[in-house]
Amino acid sequence: VVLAETFVDGARFRGTCYRAAGWTEVGQTAGYGKHDMTFSEHGEPKQVWLRPLFRGAEAWLVEPFDAPLLAEQPSRVDLNRVPLEGSEGLLAAMRRVPDTRGARGKRHALNFVLGVAACGVLAGMRGYKQVADFAAHLPEEALRRLGGRPQAGTGRWRPPSEPTIRRTLTRIDIRAFERELGGLLAGLGLHGAIAIDGKTLRGSGEKGPPGWESAPSGEQPPSEGDVSPATPEAQPVAPEPRKPVGKPQHLLVALTHGTSLALAQQAVGEKTNEIPKLRELLEPLDIRARVVTADAMHTQSETAQFIVERKGADYLLTVKNNQPTLRRLLAAKDWRRLPACTKREKGHGRIETRTIQVTDRVAGLRFPHAAQGFRVERDALLSNGVRRHEVVYGLTSLAPDRAGPEDILRLVRGHWTVESVHHIRDVTFDEDRHQARKGNGPQAMAALRNLAIGLIKTFIPGTVPHGHRTLSHNLPRLLALVGA
């Protein structure tokens, strides 16, 4: 209870005692009373007095979002204090994305199309068609607040169609788009470690219909039951060069531990890999005094030097068989004599025990800026009785006075934030079967999914599907979330 209410009969009392006790008169009732299950007018309105039970309670009750202390599951950030509206809001960020479309035939502003797409993905829409269907059922007031313009002839607001949404996201300036989204999420004031991992959009590869690879260009593969008559006049036709099958797009993403906020995203081309792209991903970010965690692929000397010397941050990297000498040297240390820190967790259908041991004798490893090495032993008992055991080694630039065994174990565990986001994108958004293939469409949709997951997990209690249902049935809250 945060606010108390009472009524005073103004014809008989002045409310002096209430006023002296800190109550405030806010108005009068309409003069109705309840008898049985009905209301009837009695013509004697009463004074309404309110008293907050602690400072700031009345301000909380008029905010568009629940205050953290009033929510059933407190949010990490008070959404009412987040700069989503005005010059720092999501729609304002969309306006800063340059419009690369031609002037001819352009009916909708770019920020309007992007705002509608963001709202659709926040409401759980998975692809272009679903976003367009969601937009078609938006009321005119919502279209107006999102930045739509009325038609010249009818004066009505018209939502963007599926081809318009698809073409806009396909041709968008993807670097500027992701920069604005990442800057918005980074501006929430959240700090902590950054997890980096890659994900393949399996449905984004360029593929033809089944059997097209074996048919000459320009011919359709014969269907079942078709018989081609063999005639003496028929001459063999040399097959033309076939169009190569494009590989699915692979993206590298940087997320904050625990909050799932995507700070940046980088496409990895077919002729390169994640290792050099990590430096491009982190180059525009201000990550000073933060910790970067990554999997064993990025355990490279150049990467470690870049993070510490160039960006002023620290790293925590796992060591596996891609660095066999380094792993062998770590495994050869006498871990039996080192103290161990053990944590036990139960959840997600398993009982998992993690034991970590840390050593600061890593000078002989000759890895740049390595201050401590660690050994993590994981033992998981699944609900079906299967037991899994794994031993992982790693290095960090954090000195012992800055990070103890429990801190390092927490960072190792926190790196799985990025894996949970990938799971949500695959299961909730069914991303691997989404067949956006053209231009920047796959990467733009992935950026919108990252945005939706980050905002929902940070500001709305419950799971991401629950957040989708909440926003899809509460349009005012959805519009307030995007700053409309």
Short mmCIF file of C-alpha atoms in Angstrom, two decimals:
data_model
loop_
_atom_site.label_atom_id
_atom_site.label_comp_id
_atom_site.label_asym_id
_atom_site.label_seq_id
_atom_site.Cartn_x
_atom_site.Cartn_y
_atom_site.Cartn_z
CA VAL A 1 0.00 0.00 0.00
CA VAL A 2 1.52 3.32 -1.08
CA LEU A 3 -1.40 5.77 -0.93
CA ALA A 4 -4.32 6.25 1.51
CA GLU A 5 -7.73 7.75 0.60
CA THR A 6 -10.57 9.05 2.72
CA PHE A 7 -13.76 11.11 2.35
CA VAL A 8 -14.98 14.11 4.38
CA ASP A 9 -18.52 15.49 4.47
CA GLY A 10 -17.85 19.16 3.68
CA ALA A 11 -21.27 20.21 4.99
CA ARG A 12 -20.30 19.07 8.50
CA PHE A 13 -16.51 19.13 8.71
CA ARG A 14 -13.60 21.15 7.36
CA GLY A 15 -11.00 18.36 7.38
CA THR A 16 -8.68 20.31 9.69
CA CYS A 17 -7.27 17.22 11.40
CA TYR A 18 -6.58 15.52 8.06
CA ARG A 19 -4.83 18.62 6.75
CA ALA A 20 -2.68 18.83 9.88
CA ALA A 21 -1.72 15.15 9.49
CA GLY A 22 -0.42 15.69 5.96
CA TRP A 23 -3.49 14.82 3.90
CA THR A 24 -4.32 16.79 0.73
CA GLU A 25 -7.77 17.62 -0.62
CA VAL A 26 -7.88 16.76 -4.32
CA GLY A 27 -11.52 17.33 -5.22
CA GLN A 28 -15.06 16.11 -4.62
CA THR A 29 -17.01 13.00 -5.43
CA ALA A 30 -19.90 13.05 -7.89
CA GLY A 31 -22.47 12.58 -5.12
CA TYR A 32 -23.36 8.93 -5.70
CA GLY A 33 -23.75 6.13 -3.18
CA LYS A 34 -23.82 2.35 -3.58
CA HIS A 35 -26.88 0.40 -2.46
CA ASP A 36 -26.77 -3.37 -2.96
CA MET A 37 -25.24 -3.71 -6.45
CA THR A 38 -26.34 -0.38 -7.93
CA PHE A 39 -25.32 3.27 -7.59
CA SER A 40 -27.81 6.03 -6.93
CA GLU A 41 -27.37 9.80 -6.67
CA HIS A 42 -27.87 11.20 -3.16
CA GLY A 43 -26.88 14.81 -3.93
CA GLU A 44 -24.32 15.12 -1.12
CA PRO A 45 -20.82 15.11 -2.67
CA LYS A 46 -17.90 14.44 -0.30
CA GLN A 47 -14.40 15.83 -0.24
CA VAL A 48 -11.66 13.41 -1.42
CA TRP A 49 -8.45 13.45 0.64
CA LEU A 50 -5.23 11.61 -0.21
CA ARG A 51 -2.06 10.96 1.75
CA PRO A 52 1.05 9.24 0.28
CA LEU A 53 2.53 6.79 2.75
CA PHE A 54 6.07 7.67 1.66
CA ARG A 55 7.70 10.34 -0.44
CA GLY A 56 7.19 9.99 -4.19
CA ALA A 57 4.32 7.50 -4.04
CA GLU A 58 1.86 9.75 -5.89
CA ALA A 59 4.36 10.26 -8.74
CA TRP A 60 4.79 6.51 -9.13
CA LEU A 61 1.07 5.97 -9.56
CA VAL A 62 0.76 8.37 -12.50
CA GLU A 63 3.73 6.96 -14.47
CA PRO A 64 2.93 4.99 -17.66
CA PHE A 65 4.97 2.00 -16.41
CA ASP A 66 5.07 0.20 -13.07
CA ALA A 67 7.75 1.46 -10.71
CA PRO A 68 10.34 -1.24 -9.89
CA LEU A 69 9.30 -1.53 -6.21
CA LEU A 70 5.63 -1.88 -7.19
CA ALA A 71 6.13 -4.62 -9.79
CA GLU A 72 5.74 -8.29 -8.90
CA GLN A 73 9.20 -8.93 -10.35
CA PRO A 74 11.27 -5.75 -9.99
CA SER A 75 12.92 -4.56 -13.20
CA ARG A 76 16.63 -3.86 -13.36
CA VAL A 77 15.91 -0.36 -14.63
CA ASP A 78 13.06 2.02 -13.91
CA LEU A 79 11.48 2.37 -17.34
CA ASN A 80 9.93 5.70 -16.33
CA ARG A 81 13.46 7.12 -16.08
CA VAL A 82 14.68 5.64 -19.37
CA PRO A 83 15.09 8.25 -22.15
CA LEU A 84 12.91 6.49 -24.71
CA GLU A 85 10.79 9.53 -25.49
CA GLY A 86 11.69 12.91 -26.89
CA SER A 87 15.06 13.62 -28.48
CA GLU A 88 16.57 10.46 -26.96
CA GLY A 89 13.71 8.10 -27.79
CA LEU A 90 13.51 5.19 -30.16
CA LEU A 91 11.50 7.07 -32.77
CA ALA A 92 13.95 9.95 -32.58
CA ALA A 93 16.76 7.46 -33.20
CA MET A 94 14.88 6.17 -36.25
CA ARG A 95 14.69 9.71 -37.63
CA ARG A 96 18.49 9.93 -37.57
CA VAL A 97 18.84 6.97 -39.92
CA PRO A 98 19.51 8.36 -43.43
CA ASP A 99 16.84 7.65 -46.02
CA THR A 100 18.44 5.97 -49.04
CA ARG A 101 15.19 5.50 -50.95
CA GLY A 102 14.39 7.37 -54.12
CA ALA A 103 11.98 10.29 -53.93
CA ARG A 104 9.65 8.91 -56.57
CA GLY A 105 6.68 6.95 -55.23
CA LYS A 106 7.64 7.41 -51.58
CA ARG A 107 4.45 7.50 -49.49
CA HIS A 108 5.73 6.92 -45.96
CA ALA A 109 8.54 8.52 -43.99
CA LEU A 110 11.42 6.21 -43.14
CA ASN A 111 11.05 6.67 -39.37
CA PHE A 112 7.36 5.74 -39.67
CA VAL A 113 8.08 2.44 -41.43
CA LEU A 114 10.88 1.62 -38.98
CA GLY A 115 8.70 2.53 -35.99
CA VAL A 116 5.90 0.28 -37.22
CA ALA A 117 8.39 -2.55 -37.80
CA ALA A 118 9.85 -2.10 -34.29
CA CYS A 119 6.37 -2.17 -32.73
CA GLY A 120 5.47 -5.28 -34.71
CA VAL A 121 8.57 -7.17 -33.59
CA LEU A 122 8.04 -6.03 -29.98
CA ALA A 123 4.52 -7.46 -30.21
CA GLY A 124 5.91 -10.83 -31.35
CA MET A 125 5.62 -10.58 -35.12
CA ARG A 126 8.21 -12.80 -36.83
CA GLY A 127 8.46 -11.57 -40.41
CA TYR A 128 7.51 -8.94 -42.98
CA LYS A 129 4.00 -10.28 -43.56
CA GLN A 130 3.15 -10.53 -39.88
CA VAL A 131 4.45 -7.01 -39.24
CA ALA A 132 2.27 -5.73 -42.10
CA ASP A 133 -0.78 -7.54 -40.71
CA PHE A 134 -0.09 -6.01 -37.30
CA ALA A 135 0.20 -2.54 -38.85
CA ALA A 136 -3.06 -3.00 -40.77
CA HIS A 137 -4.97 -3.33 -37.48
CA LEU A 138 -3.42 -0.32 -35.76
CA PRO A 139 -5.85 2.54 -35.05
CA GLU A 140 -5.30 5.87 -36.76
CA GLU A 141 -4.21 7.50 -33.51
CA ALA A 142 -1.40 4.97 -33.18
CA LEU A 143 -0.33 5.55 -36.79
CA ARG A 144 -0.30 9.27 -36.15
CA ARG A 145 1.83 8.94 -33.03
CA LEU A 146 4.28 6.70 -34.87
CA GLY A 147 4.90 9.42 -37.45
CA GLY A 148 2.45 8.58 -40.21
CA ARG A 149 1.06 11.19 -42.58
CA PRO A 150 -2.59 11.44 -43.68
CA GLN A 151 -3.46 10.78 -47.30
CA ALA A 152 -4.00 13.90 -49.38
CA GLY A 153 -7.37 12.78 -50.73
CA THR A 154 -9.08 11.11 -47.79
CA GLY A 155 -7.19 12.53 -44.82
CA ARG A 156 -6.87 9.05 -43.32
CA TRP A 157 -3.69 7.46 -42.02
CA ARG A 158 -2.57 4.50 -44.08
CA PRO A 159 -0.20 1.83 -42.65
CA PRO A 160 2.77 0.60 -44.73
CA SER A 161 2.17 -2.55 -46.73
CA GLU A 162 4.25 -5.73 -46.70
CA PRO A 163 6.21 -4.83 -49.88
CA THR A 164 6.95 -1.38 -48.44
CA ILE A 165 8.25 -2.82 -45.17
CA ARG A 166 10.28 -5.47 -46.99
CA ARG A 167 11.85 -3.08 -49.49
CA THR A 168 12.61 -0.51 -46.78
CA LEU A 169 14.47 -2.99 -44.57
CA THR A 170 16.21 -4.55 -47.56
CA ARG A 171 17.68 -1.23 -48.73
CA ILE A 172 18.25 0.43 -45.36
CA ASP A 173 21.62 1.88 -44.38
CA ILE A 174 22.33 -1.03 -42.05
CA ARG A 175 25.39 0.50 -40.38
CA ALA A 176 23.52 3.67 -39.41
CA PHE A 177 20.46 1.67 -38.36
CA GLU A 178 22.42 -0.61 -36.03
CA ARG A 179 24.48 2.29 -34.73
CA GLU A 180 21.35 4.15 -33.64
CA LEU A 181 19.78 1.07 -32.03
CA GLY A 182 23.01 0.19 -30.23
CA GLY A 183 23.48 3.77 -29.06
CA LEU A 184 19.94 3.85 -27.70
CA LEU A 185 20.45 0.67 -25.67
CA ALA A 186 23.91 1.75 -24.54
CA GLY A 187 22.40 5.04 -23.32
CA LEU A 188 20.26 3.26 -20.75
CA GLY A 189 23.08 3.68 -18.24
CA LEU A 190 23.68 -0.05 -17.80
CA HIS A 191 27.21 -1.25 -17.08
CA GLY A 192 28.80 -4.63 -16.86
CA ALA A 193 30.61 -7.25 -18.88
CA ILE A 194 30.08 -7.68 -22.61
CA ALA A 195 29.58 -11.10 -24.20
CA ILE A 196 30.48 -11.62 -27.86
CA ASP A 197 29.31 -14.52 -29.99
CA GLY A 198 28.20 -15.27 -33.53
CA LYS A 199 24.94 -16.63 -34.93
CA THR A 200 24.03 -17.91 -38.38
CA LEU A 201 20.68 -16.95 -39.94
CA ARG A 202 20.06 -20.34 -41.51
CA GLY A 203 17.07 -19.28 -43.57
CA SER A 204 18.89 -16.40 -45.26
CA GLY A 205 20.83 -18.47 -47.82
CA GLU A 206 20.01 -18.06 -51.51
CA LYS A 207 18.34 -21.35 -52.49
CA GLY A 208 16.20 -22.35 -55.43
CA PRO A 209 13.35 -24.86 -55.51
CA PRO A 210 14.15 -28.55 -54.81
CA GLY A 211 16.02 -30.16 -57.70
CA TRP A 212 17.06 -26.92 -59.38
CA GLU A 213 20.75 -27.66 -58.92
CA SER A 214 20.62 -30.66 -61.30
CA ALA A 215 18.58 -28.91 -64.02
CA PRO A 216 20.15 -26.72 -66.72
CA SER A 217 19.60 -23.01 -66.35
CA GLY A 218 16.27 -21.95 -67.80
CA GLU A 219 14.71 -25.43 -67.41
CA GLN A 220 12.42 -26.65 -64.69
CA PRO A 221 13.23 -30.03 -63.11
CA PRO A 222 10.73 -32.69 -64.24
CA SER A 223 7.97 -33.42 -61.78
CA GLU A 224 6.98 -36.89 -60.66
CA GLY A 225 5.27 -38.85 -63.45
CA ASP A 226 6.57 -36.65 -66.28
CA VAL A 227 8.15 -38.55 -69.17
CA SER A 228 10.19 -36.77 -71.82
CA PRO A 229 9.84 -38.51 -75.23
CA ALA A 230 13.12 -39.44 -76.82
CA THR A 231 13.12 -38.35 -80.45
CA PRO A 232 15.94 -38.75 -82.96
CA GLU A 233 15.74 -35.07 -83.76
CA ALA A 234 16.35 -34.03 -80.17
CA GLN A 235 19.82 -32.60 -79.73
CA PRO A 236 21.56 -32.54 -76.34
CA VAL A 237 21.61 -29.10 -74.82
CA ALA A 238 24.72 -28.08 -72.92
CA PRO A 239 23.81 -26.83 -69.45
CA GLU A 240 24.41 -23.18 -68.81
CA PRO A 241 26.39 -22.02 -65.78
CA ARG A 242 24.29 -22.29 -62.66
CA LYS A 243 23.85 -19.56 -60.09
CA PRO A 244 25.89 -20.45 -56.99
CA VAL A 245 24.03 -21.13 -53.79
CA GLY A 246 24.65 -18.27 -51.34
CA LYS A 247 25.63 -19.19 -47.81
CA PRO A 248 23.40 -18.14 -44.91
CA GLN A 249 24.36 -14.83 -43.36
CA HIS A 250 26.46 -14.96 -40.19
CA LEU A 251 26.30 -12.16 -37.61
CA LEU A 252 28.56 -11.28 -34.68
CA VAL A 253 26.80 -9.58 -31.78
CA ALA A 254 27.89 -7.89 -28.53
CA LEU A 255 25.49 -8.18 -25.57
CA THR A 256 25.68 -7.02 -21.98
CA HIS A 257 25.74 -9.74 -19.35
CA GLY A 258 22.44 -10.33 -17.60
CA THR A 259 20.41 -7.67 -19.44
CA SER A 260 20.55 -9.04 -23.03
CA LEU A 261 20.95 -5.53 -24.48
CA ALA A 262 22.59 -5.70 -27.92
CA LEU A 263 25.19 -2.94 -28.13
CA ALA A 264 26.43 -3.72 -31.65
CA GLN A 265 26.13 -6.22 -34.46
CA GLN A 266 28.49 -6.97 -37.33
CA ALA A 267 27.99 -9.06 -40.46
CA VAL A 268 30.67 -11.69 -41.14
CA GLY A 269 31.27 -12.15 -44.86
CA GLU A 270 31.77 -15.46 -46.65
CA LYS A 271 35.50 -14.85 -47.22
CA THR A 272 36.39 -14.02 -43.62
CA ASN A 273 35.60 -15.19 -40.08
CA GLU A 274 34.71 -13.81 -36.66
CA ILE A 275 38.28 -13.14 -35.51
CA PRO A 276 39.00 -9.90 -37.44
CA LYS A 277 35.34 -8.84 -37.24
CA LEU A 278 35.48 -8.69 -33.45
CA ARG A 279 37.79 -5.70 -33.66
CA GLU A 280 35.45 -3.98 -36.13
CA LEU A 281 32.54 -4.74 -33.80
CA LEU A 282 34.17 -3.19 -30.73
CA GLU A 283 35.95 -0.27 -32.45
CA PRO A 284 33.07 2.28 -32.20
CA LEU A 285 32.03 1.25 -28.66
CA ASP A 286 33.17 2.90 -25.45
CA ILE A 287 34.03 -0.13 -23.31
CA ARG A 288 36.63 1.37 -21.00
CA ALA A 289 36.95 -0.44 -17.65
CA ARG A 290 34.55 -3.16 -18.81
CA VAL A 291 35.19 -6.87 -19.32
CA VAL A 292 34.82 -8.58 -22.71
CA THR A 293 34.03 -12.32 -22.69
CA ALA A 294 34.27 -14.50 -25.79
CA ASP A 295 34.56 -18.15 -26.75
CA ALA A 296 37.74 -20.02 -27.63
CA MET A 297 37.77 -18.86 -31.26
CA HIS A 298 38.75 -15.36 -30.10
CA THR A 299 41.58 -16.47 -27.83
CA GLN A 300 44.12 -14.70 -30.05
CA SER A 301 47.08 -12.49 -29.13
CA GLU A 302 45.93 -9.70 -31.48
CA THR A 303 42.44 -9.72 -29.96
CA ALA A 304 43.78 -9.55 -26.40
CA GLN A 305 46.09 -6.65 -27.28
CA PHE A 306 43.27 -4.79 -29.02
CA ILE A 307 40.91 -5.11 -26.04
CA VAL A 308 43.45 -4.02 -23.42
CA GLU A 309 45.68 -1.55 -25.28
CA ARG A 310 43.28 -0.04 -27.79
CA LYS A 311 39.98 -0.08 -25.90
CA GLY A 312 41.17 0.14 -22.27
CA ALA A 313 39.09 -2.87 -21.26
CA ASP A 314 39.78 -6.35 -19.88
CA TYR A 315 39.17 -9.77 -21.37
CA LEU A 316 38.08 -13.20 -20.19
CA LEU A 317 38.72 -15.88 -22.81
CA THR A 318 38.36 -19.65 -22.77
CA VAL A 319 41.21 -21.85 -24.04
CA LYS A 320 40.42 -24.98 -26.05
CA ASN A 321 42.05 -27.14 -28.69
CA ASN A 322 42.37 -24.33 -31.22
CA GLN A 323 45.30 -23.22 -29.01
CA PRO A 324 46.77 -26.65 -28.18
CA THR A 325 50.05 -25.43 -26.67
CA LEU A 326 48.35 -22.84 -24.49
CA ARG A 327 45.77 -25.35 -23.31
CA ARG A 328 48.42 -27.96 -22.57
CA LEU A 329 50.42 -25.51 -20.47
CA LEU A 330 47.31 -24.53 -18.50
CA ALA A 331 46.28 -28.14 -17.95
CA ALA A 332 49.79 -29.04 -16.76
CA LYS A 333 49.60 -26.74 -13.75
CA ASP A 334 49.20 -28.37 -10.35
CA TRP A 335 45.54 -27.51 -9.83
CA ARG A 336 45.20 -30.00 -6.96
CA ARG A 337 47.06 -27.69 -4.61
CA LEU A 338 44.97 -24.63 -5.41
CA PRO A 339 41.85 -23.70 -3.40
CA ALA A 340 38.50 -24.29 -5.07
CA CYS A 341 35.26 -22.29 -5.10
CA THR A 342 32.09 -24.28 -5.75
CA LYS A 343 28.61 -23.05 -6.75
CA ARG A 344 25.53 -25.25 -7.12
CA GLU A 345 22.42 -24.27 -9.07
CA LYS A 346 19.13 -26.00 -9.77
CA GLY A 347 16.93 -25.01 -12.70
CA HIS A 348 16.04 -25.63 -16.33
CA GLY A 349 15.66 -29.34 -15.66
CA ARG A 350 19.15 -29.87 -14.27
CA ILE A 351 21.31 -29.65 -11.18
CA GLU A 352 24.63 -28.06 -12.11
CA THR A 353 27.74 -27.80 -9.95
CA ARG A 354 30.60 -25.53 -10.99
CA THR A 355 33.99 -25.56 -9.33
CA ILE A 356 36.63 -22.97 -10.18
CA GLN A 357 40.33 -22.76 -9.36
CA VAL A 358 42.44 -19.70 -10.15
CA THR A 359 46.19 -19.15 -10.42
CA ASP A 360 48.21 -15.99 -11.02
CA ARG A 361 51.31 -17.88 -12.20
CA VAL A 362 50.75 -17.32 -15.91
CA ALA A 363 53.93 -15.49 -16.92
CA GLY A 364 55.27 -18.57 -18.71
CA LEU A 365 52.22 -18.75 -20.98
CA ARG A 366 53.36 -15.69 -22.96
CA PHE A 367 49.83 -14.51 -23.66
CA PRO A 368 49.41 -10.70 -23.84
CA HIS A 369 48.26 -9.05 -20.59
CA ALA A 370 47.28 -12.37 -18.98
CA ALA A 371 47.05 -11.86 -15.22
CA GLN A 372 45.24 -15.02 -14.10
CA GLY A 373 44.43 -18.46 -15.41
CA PHE A 374 41.45 -20.50 -14.32
CA ARG A 375 40.04 -24.01 -14.47
CA VAL A 376 36.26 -24.55 -14.34
CA GLU A 377 34.84 -28.01 -13.78
CA ARG A 378 31.16 -28.40 -14.64
CA ASP A 379 29.07 -31.34 -13.49
CA ALA A 380 25.41 -31.37 -14.60
CA LEU A 381 22.75 -33.92 -13.63
CA LEU A 382 19.84 -33.79 -16.07
CA SER A 383 16.24 -34.64 -15.22
CA ASN A 384 16.48 -37.89 -17.22
CA GLY A 385 19.37 -39.09 -15.07
CA VAL A 386 22.12 -38.35 -17.60
CA ARG A 387 25.25 -36.82 -16.11
CA ARG A 388 27.51 -34.47 -18.06
CA HIS A 389 31.02 -33.52 -17.06
CA GLU A 390 33.26 -30.87 -18.62
CA VAL A 391 36.51 -29.12 -17.78
CA VAL A 392 37.23 -25.66 -19.26
CA TYR A 393 40.40 -23.58 -19.02
CA GLY A 394 40.71 -19.85 -19.58
CA LEU A 395 42.69 -16.65 -19.17
CA THR A 396 41.81 -13.16 -18.01
CA SER A 397 43.59 -9.83 -17.80
CA LEU A 398 41.89 -9.07 -14.47
CA ALA A 399 44.44 -9.00 -11.66
CA PRO A 400 43.75 -10.92 -8.41
CA ASP A 401 42.99 -7.71 -6.52
CA ARG A 402 40.27 -6.86 -9.07
CA ALA A 403 38.62 -10.24 -9.54
CA GLY A 404 38.61 -13.24 -7.24
CA PRO A 405 37.47 -16.80 -8.03
CA GLU A 406 33.79 -15.99 -7.44
CA ASP A 407 33.98 -12.95 -9.74
CA ILE A 408 35.60 -14.96 -12.53
CA LEU A 409 33.05 -17.77 -12.14
CA ARG A 410 30.26 -15.21 -12.37
CA LEU A 411 31.75 -13.82 -15.59
CA VAL A 412 32.08 -17.29 -17.07
CA ARG A 413 28.46 -18.00 -16.23
CA GLY A 414 27.33 -14.57 -17.46
CA HIS A 415 28.74 -15.24 -20.92
CA TRP A 416 25.82 -17.61 -21.48
CA THR A 417 23.54 -14.56 -21.73
CA VAL A 418 24.34 -14.44 -25.43
CA GLU A 419 23.42 -18.11 -25.81
CA SER A 420 20.06 -17.52 -24.14
CA VAL A 421 19.36 -14.68 -26.57
CA HIS A 422 20.19 -16.95 -29.52
CA HIS A 423 17.80 -19.54 -28.08
CA ILE A 424 15.01 -16.97 -27.83
CA ARG A 425 15.61 -15.84 -31.41
CA ASP A 426 15.44 -19.44 -32.62
CA VAL A 427 12.45 -20.60 -30.55
CA THR A 428 10.29 -17.51 -29.97
CA PHE A 429 10.96 -15.75 -33.29
CA ASP A 430 11.66 -18.96 -35.28
CA GLU A 431 14.56 -17.08 -36.85
CA ASP A 432 16.26 -20.03 -38.51
CA ARG A 433 13.22 -20.62 -40.72
CA HIS A 434 12.66 -16.98 -41.60
CA GLN A 435 13.51 -16.66 -45.28
CA ALA A 436 14.51 -13.01 -45.54
CA ARG A 437 17.41 -13.21 -47.99
CA LYS A 438 17.63 -10.01 -50.00
CA GLY A 439 19.96 -7.13 -49.24
CA ASN A 440 20.12 -5.97 -45.64
CA GLY A 441 16.75 -7.49 -44.73
CA PRO A 442 18.09 -10.45 -42.67
CA GLN A 443 20.46 -8.24 -40.67
CA ALA A 444 17.83 -5.52 -40.11
CA MET A 445 15.27 -8.05 -38.84
CA ALA A 446 17.91 -9.57 -36.54
CA ALA A 447 18.66 -6.08 -35.16
CA LEU A 448 14.95 -5.52 -34.45
CA ARG A 449 14.73 -8.90 -32.70
CA ASN A 450 17.74 -8.01 -30.55
CA LEU A 451 16.06 -4.71 -29.70
CA ALA A 452 12.80 -6.42 -28.74
CA ILE A 453 14.49 -9.06 -26.58
CA GLY A 454 16.62 -6.48 -24.77
CA LEU A 455 13.75 -4.11 -24.00
CA ILE A 456 11.33 -6.85 -22.94
CA LYS A 457 13.80 -8.72 -20.73
CA THR A 458 14.92 -5.48 -19.09
CA PHE A 459 11.62 -3.67 -18.57
CA ILE A 460 8.77 -6.21 -18.54
CA PRO A 461 8.56 -8.92 -15.83
CA GLY A 462 8.28 -12.48 -17.07
CA THR A 463 9.41 -14.28 -20.19
CA VAL A 464 9.81 -12.81 -23.66
CA PRO A 465 6.61 -14.52 -24.99
CA HIS A 466 4.75 -13.04 -22.02
CA GLY A 467 6.19 -9.63 -22.92
CA HIS A 468 4.97 -10.05 -26.50
CA ARG A 469 1.45 -10.80 -25.28
CA THR A 470 1.54 -7.88 -22.85
CA LEU A 471 2.56 -5.41 -25.54
CA SER A 472 0.26 -6.80 -28.25
CA HIS A 473 -2.76 -6.36 -25.93
CA ASN A 474 -1.67 -3.05 -24.41
CA LEU A 475 -1.15 -0.60 -27.26
CA PRO A 476 -0.60 2.50 -25.03
CA ARG A 477 2.25 0.74 -23.26
CA LEU A 478 3.75 -0.38 -26.58
CA LEU A 479 3.65 3.17 -27.95
CA ALA A 480 5.16 4.55 -24.75
CA LEU A 481 7.97 2.00 -24.99
CA VAL A 482 9.01 3.25 -28.42
CA GLY A 483 8.58 6.90 -27.46
CA ALA A 484 5.47 7.58 -29.54
#
